[in-house]
Amino acid sequence: MPGYPQMFRVRQKFAAPRVADIAETVETELSKLNLRQKVRPGQAVAITAGSRGVANIAVILRAIVRHFQNLGAEPFIVPAMGSHGGATAEGQRAVIESYGVTESFVGCPIRSSMETVVVCQTAEGFPVHFDRHAFQADHVVVCNRIKPHTRFVGDIESGLMKMMLIGLGKCAGATIYHRAIQDYSFGQIIRSVAGEVIRRCRIVAGVAIVENAFDQTARIEAIAPEDIESREKELLRLAKQWMARLPFSQVDVLLIDEIGKDISGTGLDTNVVGRKFDDHKAVEGEVPKVKIIVVRGLTKATHGNAVGLGCAEFCKSQVLREMDVLATRLNAITASHLAAAMTPLDYETDREILDVALGTIGLVEPANARLLWISNTLELAEIECSAAYFEEARHRDDLEVLTPLRDLPLDAHGHLPTVKSWR
């Protein structure tokens, strides 16, 4: 198609360790902690379920539930997320149910509430909030995926300790902690609050999940409360090592079929697109360097929450029509990331976006533009790449070229299909 770059598909070759039997691994790991010494028959055990699209999360939670039922305890699920689900109990329950975490599947009640208990004050002087249902339980199990945070850097980023703050702190806690970031480092806040939670809120175990580059469960580890911080550091290093990345470091235009809260806390993973420190460009030393990001749609599981849209320069107008403005703004305000809810330039068709975007990338001719097209920032195994990358891709051992060069599949109305549907 004249004026547009031709495209070819590559498959990335990633190291991909994978847990063979999810339920058996959860049971084996929890058995190592010998929780029968702490958990008595009839005691209530709260188990966290977050808002991220964690692979196999319903199966993992069901296995945790069964372990405690076998101890004679009475487990229940607590939706543990800050302002997601519109910051309502019903909305947060709906989020986890959309991942298959239903009472009938996991085999125990779901108790969803936005009410919190103020446990204490931190040494810095701000309150520690904790989900009311979880606080009333005899024990709490914190379950979450370990991964790089989308905005903060440290030896602890997104995982079990963050779940003890933002997840179990609900909207009230998340708001306080994100405000505190204006005055204290992320590392100081997370250690201060998580330390108080472990001391005062009857955390009996953590269940950490690490995924591979194909969004598959690569590791599950049950951790005693006193070991959560040290083990999370090690697991974060593994998560960074195994995470998927774009195959090239210089990108003129990045087309993204969908963003959403089930994909990343910022809708799109800023570690993948090179926007961790600045919403609209990579900082010095950060890769990849992407000039223009185009968002084409929202995931169904995000329920209209379009937070992260503000990291893009362009989007399809349909995205704005699907956007739940109130939920998106509430999430961005709670996270103290106001720009994440701002809207990019929008156009009705992909053709209109390409015509404008390809004219903003400098002196390079549109047909020679370095363009990448992905489904979302979690699914990066197969990527559409423009002809500018073809020769390099053919000679790289970590890439398999799957197709010859071909024209962008714009239909008569100027729309592209999804990456998944185009072959």
Coordinates of C-alpha atoms in Angstrom, one line a residue:
M1 CA 0.0 0.0 0.0
P2 CA 1.7 3.2 -1.2
G3 CA 2.8 5.6 1.6
Y4 CA 2.7 2.9 4.4
P5 CA 5.4 0.5 5.4
Q6 CA 5.1 -3.1 4.5
M7 CA 4.9 -5.5 7.4
F8 CA 6.2 -9.0 8.4
R9 CA 5.6 -11.1 11.4
V10 CA 8.2 -12.4 13.8
R11 CA 8.1 -14.8 16.7
Q12 CA 10.4 -14.0 19.6
K13 CA 12.3 -16.8 21.3
F14 CA 12.2 -16.4 25.1
A15 CA 13.4 -18.5 28.0
A16 CA 10.1 -20.0 29.2
P17 CA 10.1 -22.0 32.5
R18 CA 6.6 -23.2 33.3
V19 CA 4.8 -24.8 36.2
A20 CA 3.5 -28.1 35.0
D21 CA 0.8 -28.7 37.6
I22 CA -0.6 -25.5 39.1
A23 CA -2.7 -27.0 41.9
E24 CA -0.2 -29.6 43.0
T25 CA 2.6 -26.9 43.1
V26 CA 0.4 -24.6 45.3
E27 CA -0.3 -27.5 47.7
T28 CA 3.4 -28.6 47.8
E29 CA 4.5 -25.0 48.5
L30 CA 2.0 -24.3 51.3
S31 CA 2.7 -27.7 52.9
K32 CA 6.3 -26.6 53.3
L33 CA 5.2 -23.9 55.7
N34 CA 3.5 -26.4 58.1
L35 CA 0.6 -24.1 58.7
R36 CA -1.2 -26.7 60.8
Q37 CA 0.8 -25.4 63.7
K38 CA -0.8 -21.9 63.4
V39 CA -4.2 -22.5 61.8
R40 CA -6.8 -24.1 64.0
P41 CA -10.0 -25.8 62.8
G42 CA -12.9 -23.3 62.4
Q43 CA -10.6 -20.3 62.1
A44 CA -11.3 -17.8 59.3
V45 CA -8.6 -17.3 56.6
A46 CA -8.8 -14.3 54.2
I47 CA -7.2 -14.8 50.8
T48 CA -6.5 -11.9 48.6
A49 CA -7.5 -11.7 44.9
G50 CA -6.2 -8.7 42.9
S51 CA -7.3 -6.9 39.8
R52 CA -4.5 -7.9 37.5
G53 CA -5.0 -10.5 34.8
V54 CA -2.7 -13.1 36.5
A55 CA -2.5 -16.3 34.5
N56 CA -4.2 -19.3 36.2
I57 CA -5.3 -17.0 39.1
A58 CA -8.6 -18.8 39.7
V59 CA -6.9 -22.2 39.8
I60 CA -4.2 -20.9 42.2
L61 CA -6.8 -19.4 44.5
R62 CA -8.9 -22.5 44.5
A63 CA -5.8 -24.6 45.5
I64 CA -5.1 -22.2 48.3
V65 CA -8.7 -22.4 49.5
R66 CA -8.5 -26.2 49.5
H67 CA -5.3 -26.3 51.5
F68 CA -6.9 -24.4 54.3
Q69 CA -10.1 -26.3 54.1
N70 CA -8.1 -29.5 54.5
L71 CA -6.7 -27.9 57.7
G72 CA -10.3 -27.5 58.9
A73 CA -10.2 -23.7 58.5
E74 CA -12.9 -21.6 56.8
P75 CA -11.3 -19.6 54.0
F76 CA -12.8 -16.8 52.1
I77 CA -11.7 -14.5 49.2
V78 CA -11.2 -10.8 49.6
P79 CA -11.0 -8.6 46.5
A80 CA -7.8 -6.6 47.2
M81 CA -7.4 -3.6 45.0
G82 CA -7.2 0.1 45.5
S83 CA -9.7 2.1 43.4
H84 CA -10.3 -0.4 40.7
G85 CA -13.8 -1.6 39.9
G86 CA -15.0 1.9 40.3
A87 CA -14.0 1.8 44.0
T88 CA -17.2 -0.1 44.9
A89 CA -17.6 -3.4 46.6
E90 CA -19.8 -4.7 43.7
G91 CA -17.4 -3.4 41.1
Q92 CA -14.4 -5.1 42.7
R93 CA -16.3 -8.4 43.1
A94 CA -17.2 -8.2 39.4
V95 CA -13.5 -7.7 38.5
I96 CA -12.3 -10.9 40.1
E97 CA -15.4 -12.8 38.9
S98 CA -14.4 -11.8 35.3
Y99 CA -11.2 -13.8 35.9
G100 CA -13.1 -16.9 36.9
V101 CA -12.7 -16.2 40.6
T102 CA -16.3 -17.1 41.6
E103 CA -17.7 -18.7 44.7
S104 CA -18.7 -21.8 42.8
F105 CA -15.3 -22.2 41.3
V106 CA -13.0 -21.5 44.2
G107 CA -15.3 -23.2 46.7
C108 CA -15.6 -20.5 49.3
P109 CA -17.4 -17.2 50.0
I110 CA -16.2 -13.9 48.5
R111 CA -16.5 -11.0 50.9
S112 CA -16.1 -7.6 49.1
S113 CA -16.2 -4.3 50.9
M114 CA -14.5 -0.9 50.6
E115 CA -14.5 -0.5 54.4
T116 CA -11.1 -0.4 56.1
V117 CA -9.8 -0.5 59.6
V118 CA -7.1 2.0 60.6
V119 CA -4.5 -0.3 62.2
C120 CA -2.0 2.2 63.4
Q121 CA 0.1 5.2 62.3
T122 CA 3.4 4.6 60.5
A123 CA 6.6 6.1 61.8
E124 CA 6.2 8.8 59.1
G125 CA 2.8 9.8 60.6
F126 CA 0.2 8.5 58.1
P127 CA -2.5 5.9 58.8
V128 CA -2.3 2.2 57.8
H129 CA -5.6 1.1 56.3
F130 CA -6.6 -2.6 56.1
D131 CA -9.6 -4.3 54.6
R132 CA -12.3 -4.8 57.3
H133 CA -13.1 -8.4 56.4
A134 CA -9.5 -9.4 56.3
F135 CA -8.8 -7.6 59.6
Q136 CA -11.6 -9.5 61.3
A137 CA -10.2 -12.9 60.0
D138 CA -7.9 -15.1 62.2
H139 CA -5.3 -15.3 59.4
V140 CA -4.6 -13.6 56.0
V141 CA -2.9 -15.1 53.0
V142 CA -1.5 -12.5 50.5
C143 CA -1.4 -13.8 46.9
N144 CA 0.0 -11.8 44.0
R145 CA 2.2 -11.8 41.0
I146 CA 5.7 -10.4 41.4
K147 CA 6.7 -8.1 38.5
P148 CA 8.5 -4.7 37.8
H149 CA 6.4 -1.7 38.8
T150 CA 5.2 0.6 36.1
R151 CA 6.4 3.8 37.8
F152 CA 8.8 3.0 40.6
V153 CA 12.2 1.4 40.7
G154 CA 13.7 -0.5 43.6
D155 CA 14.6 -3.9 45.0
I156 CA 10.9 -4.3 45.9
E157 CA 8.4 -3.2 43.2
S158 CA 5.0 -4.8 42.5
G159 CA 4.1 -8.0 44.4
L160 CA 3.2 -9.2 47.9
M161 CA 4.3 -6.2 49.8
K162 CA 2.5 -3.8 47.4
M163 CA -0.7 -6.0 47.8
M164 CA -0.5 -5.4 51.6
L165 CA -0.5 -1.6 51.0
I166 CA -2.6 -0.8 47.9
G167 CA -4.7 -4.0 47.6
L168 CA -5.7 -4.6 51.3
G169 CA -5.6 -0.8 51.9
K170 CA -8.5 -0.4 49.5
C171 CA -9.2 3.0 48.0
A172 CA -8.7 4.8 51.4
G173 CA -5.2 3.3 51.9
A174 CA -4.2 3.6 48.2
T175 CA -5.1 7.3 48.3
I176 CA -3.0 8.0 51.4
Y177 CA 0.0 6.0 50.2
H178 CA 0.1 7.6 46.8
R179 CA -0.1 11.0 48.4
A180 CA 2.7 10.1 50.7
I181 CA 4.9 9.4 47.7
Q182 CA 5.1 13.2 47.2
D183 CA 7.1 13.3 50.5
Y184 CA 8.7 9.9 50.9
S185 CA 10.3 7.3 48.5
F186 CA 8.3 4.3 47.3
G187 CA 10.8 2.0 49.0
Q188 CA 10.4 3.7 52.4
I189 CA 6.6 3.7 52.2
I190 CA 6.2 0.1 51.2
R191 CA 8.6 -1.1 53.9
S192 CA 7.0 1.0 56.6
V193 CA 3.4 0.0 55.8
A194 CA 4.1 -3.6 55.0
G195 CA 6.1 -4.0 58.2
E196 CA 3.2 -2.8 60.3
V197 CA 0.8 -5.0 58.4
I198 CA 2.9 -8.1 59.0
R199 CA 3.3 -7.2 62.7
R200 CA -0.4 -6.4 63.3
C201 CA -2.7 -8.0 60.8
R202 CA -2.1 -11.7 61.2
I203 CA -0.4 -12.4 57.8
V204 CA 0.1 -16.2 57.9
A205 CA 1.7 -16.7 54.4
G206 CA 2.4 -15.1 51.1
V207 CA 1.9 -16.9 47.8
A208 CA 4.1 -15.4 45.1
I209 CA 3.6 -15.9 41.4
V210 CA 6.2 -15.2 38.7
E211 CA 5.2 -15.4 35.0
N212 CA 7.4 -16.0 31.9
A213 CA 7.5 -14.0 28.8
F214 CA 4.5 -15.9 27.4
D215 CA 2.2 -14.8 30.3
Q216 CA 2.4 -18.3 31.7
T217 CA 2.9 -19.3 35.3
A218 CA 6.6 -19.9 35.6
R219 CA 7.0 -20.1 39.4
I220 CA 4.8 -20.4 42.5
E221 CA 6.3 -20.0 45.9
A222 CA 4.7 -20.0 49.4
I223 CA 6.6 -17.7 51.8
A224 CA 6.5 -17.3 55.6
P225 CA 5.6 -13.7 56.6
E226 CA 9.0 -13.0 58.1
D227 CA 10.7 -14.0 54.7
I228 CA 8.4 -12.1 52.4
E229 CA 10.7 -9.1 51.9
S230 CA 13.9 -11.1 51.3
R231 CA 12.2 -13.6 48.9
E232 CA 10.3 -10.9 47.0
K233 CA 13.7 -9.3 46.1
E234 CA 14.9 -12.5 44.6
L235 CA 11.7 -13.2 42.8
L236 CA 11.6 -9.7 41.3
R237 CA 15.1 -10.3 39.8
L238 CA 13.7 -13.5 38.2
A239 CA 10.6 -11.6 36.9
K240 CA 12.8 -9.0 35.3
Q241 CA 14.9 -11.6 33.7
W242 CA 11.9 -13.5 32.3
M243 CA 9.7 -10.6 31.2
A244 CA 8.8 -10.1 27.6
R245 CA 10.2 -7.1 25.7
L246 CA 9.9 -5.5 22.3
P247 CA 12.4 -6.9 19.9
F248 CA 13.9 -3.6 18.8
S249 CA 15.1 -0.6 20.7
Q250 CA 14.2 2.2 18.3
V251 CA 10.5 2.6 17.3
D252 CA 8.9 5.4 15.3
V253 CA 5.3 4.2 15.8
L254 CA 3.9 1.5 18.1
L255 CA 0.4 0.3 17.4
I256 CA -1.3 -1.4 20.4
D257 CA -4.6 -3.3 19.9
E258 CA -5.7 -3.0 23.5
I259 CA -4.9 -1.7 26.9
G260 CA -6.5 -2.4 30.3
K261 CA -6.1 -2.9 34.0
D262 CA -6.0 -6.6 33.4
I263 CA -2.9 -6.0 31.3
S264 CA -1.0 -3.6 33.6
G265 CA -1.7 -1.1 36.4
T266 CA -1.1 1.6 33.9
G267 CA -3.1 -0.1 31.2
L268 CA 0.0 -0.7 29.2
D269 CA 3.3 -1.8 30.8
T270 CA 5.6 1.2 30.8
N271 CA 8.6 -1.2 31.2
V272 CA 7.7 -2.6 27.8
V273 CA 7.1 0.7 26.0
G274 CA 9.9 2.7 27.6
R275 CA 7.6 5.3 29.4
K276 CA 8.3 4.4 33.0
F277 CA 9.7 7.8 34.0
D278 CA 8.1 10.1 31.4
D279 CA 4.7 9.5 29.9
H280 CA 5.7 10.6 26.4
K281 CA 9.3 9.7 25.9
A282 CA 12.1 7.4 27.1
V283 CA 14.6 9.0 29.5
E284 CA 18.4 8.7 29.1
G285 CA 19.4 5.1 29.4
E286 CA 15.9 3.8 29.0
V287 CA 14.9 1.5 26.2
P288 CA 13.0 1.1 24.0
K289 CA 12.7 4.6 22.6
V290 CA 9.2 4.9 21.1
K291 CA 8.3 8.2 19.4
I292 CA 4.6 7.6 18.9
I293 CA 2.1 5.2 20.7
V294 CA -1.3 4.5 19.2
V295 CA -4.0 2.8 21.3
R296 CA -6.7 1.0 19.2
G297 CA -8.9 -0.4 21.9
L298 CA -9.7 -1.4 25.5
T299 CA -9.9 -4.9 26.9
K300 CA -13.3 -6.2 28.1
A301 CA -11.9 -7.0 31.5
T302 CA -10.9 -3.4 32.2
H303 CA -14.6 -2.5 32.4
G304 CA -14.1 0.9 30.7
N305 CA -11.1 1.9 32.9
A306 CA -8.8 3.5 30.3
V307 CA -6.1 4.6 32.7
G308 CA -2.8 4.7 30.8
L309 CA -4.4 6.2 27.8
G310 CA -2.6 9.4 28.6
C311 CA 0.7 7.7 27.8
A312 CA -0.4 7.5 24.1
E313 CA -0.2 10.2 21.5
F314 CA -3.1 8.9 19.4
C315 CA -6.1 6.6 19.8
K316 CA -9.2 5.5 17.9
S317 CA -12.3 7.5 18.7
Q318 CA -14.1 4.3 19.7
V319 CA -11.7 4.1 22.7
L320 CA -13.1 7.3 24.1
R321 CA -16.6 6.2 23.6
E322 CA -15.9 3.0 25.5
M323 CA -14.0 4.8 28.3
D324 CA -15.6 5.0 31.8
V325 CA -14.5 8.6 32.5
L326 CA -15.3 8.6 36.2
A327 CA -13.6 5.2 36.9
T328 CA -10.5 6.2 34.8
R329 CA -10.2 9.6 36.6
L330 CA -10.7 8.1 40.0
N331 CA -8.0 5.5 39.4
A332 CA -5.6 8.2 38.1
I333 CA -6.3 10.5 41.0
T334 CA -5.9 7.7 43.6
A335 CA -2.6 6.7 42.0
S336 CA -1.4 10.4 41.9
H337 CA -0.8 9.9 38.1
L338 CA -3.2 12.4 36.7
A339 CA -1.7 12.4 33.2
A340 CA -2.6 8.7 32.9
A341 CA -6.3 9.7 32.5
M342 CA -5.7 12.4 29.9
T343 CA -6.8 11.8 26.4
P344 CA -4.7 11.6 23.2
L345 CA -5.6 12.9 19.7
D346 CA -8.4 10.7 18.5
Y347 CA -9.5 9.7 15.0
E348 CA -12.2 7.4 13.8
T349 CA -10.1 5.1 11.6
D350 CA -6.6 3.6 11.6
R351 CA -6.0 5.1 8.2
E352 CA -6.5 8.6 9.6
I353 CA -4.2 7.9 12.6
L354 CA -1.5 6.5 10.4
D355 CA -1.6 9.4 8.0
V356 CA -1.1 11.9 10.8
A357 CA 1.2 9.8 13.0
L358 CA 3.6 8.9 10.1
G359 CA 4.0 12.6 9.4
T360 CA 5.2 13.4 12.9
I361 CA 8.2 11.1 13.2
G362 CA 10.8 13.3 11.6
L363 CA 12.5 13.2 8.1
V364 CA 12.0 9.5 7.6
E365 CA 9.6 8.7 4.7
P366 CA 6.4 6.9 5.9
A367 CA 7.2 3.8 3.8
N368 CA 10.5 3.5 5.7
A369 CA 9.1 4.1 9.2
R370 CA 10.1 1.7 12.0
L371 CA 6.6 0.5 13.0
L372 CA 5.7 -2.2 15.4
W373 CA 2.2 -3.6 15.9
I374 CA 1.3 -5.6 19.1
S375 CA -1.8 -7.1 20.7
N376 CA -1.0 -5.7 24.1
T377 CA 2.1 -5.3 26.4
L378 CA 1.6 -8.8 27.9
E379 CA 1.4 -10.8 24.7
L380 CA 4.7 -10.2 22.8
A381 CA 5.6 -13.6 21.5
E382 CA 4.4 -12.7 17.9
I383 CA 4.8 -9.1 16.7
E384 CA 4.2 -7.4 13.3
C385 CA 7.2 -5.4 12.2
S386 CA 7.7 -3.0 9.3
A387 CA 10.2 -3.5 6.5
A388 CA 12.8 -1.3 8.1
Y389 CA 13.5 -4.2 10.5
F390 CA 13.5 -7.0 8.0
E391 CA 17.2 -7.5 7.3
E392 CA 18.1 -7.3 11.0
A393 CA 15.4 -9.8 11.9
R394 CA 16.6 -12.3 9.4
H395 CA 20.0 -12.5 11.0
R396 CA 19.0 -12.6 14.7
D397 CA 19.0 -15.9 16.5
D398 CA 16.3 -14.8 19.0
L399 CA 13.8 -14.0 16.2
E400 CA 12.0 -16.2 13.7
V401 CA 10.6 -14.5 10.6
L402 CA 7.2 -16.0 10.0
T403 CA 5.9 -14.2 6.9
P404 CA 7.2 -12.4 3.8
L405 CA 6.7 -8.6 3.6
R406 CA 3.1 -7.7 2.9
D407 CA 0.8 -4.6 2.8
L408 CA -1.0 -3.3 5.9
P409 CA -4.5 -4.9 5.8
L410 CA -6.5 -1.8 5.9
D411 CA -10.1 -2.5 4.8
A412 CA -12.3 -0.3 2.6
H413 CA -13.3 1.8 5.6
G414 CA -9.7 2.4 6.8
H415 CA -9.7 0.0 9.7
L416 CA -7.1 -2.7 10.6
P417 CA -8.0 -6.1 12.1
T418 CA -6.3 -7.2 15.3
V419 CA -2.8 -8.7 15.3
K420 CA -4.3 -12.0 16.5
S421 CA -6.8 -12.2 13.7
W422 CA -4.5 -11.2 10.8
R423 CA -2.5 -14.0 9.2

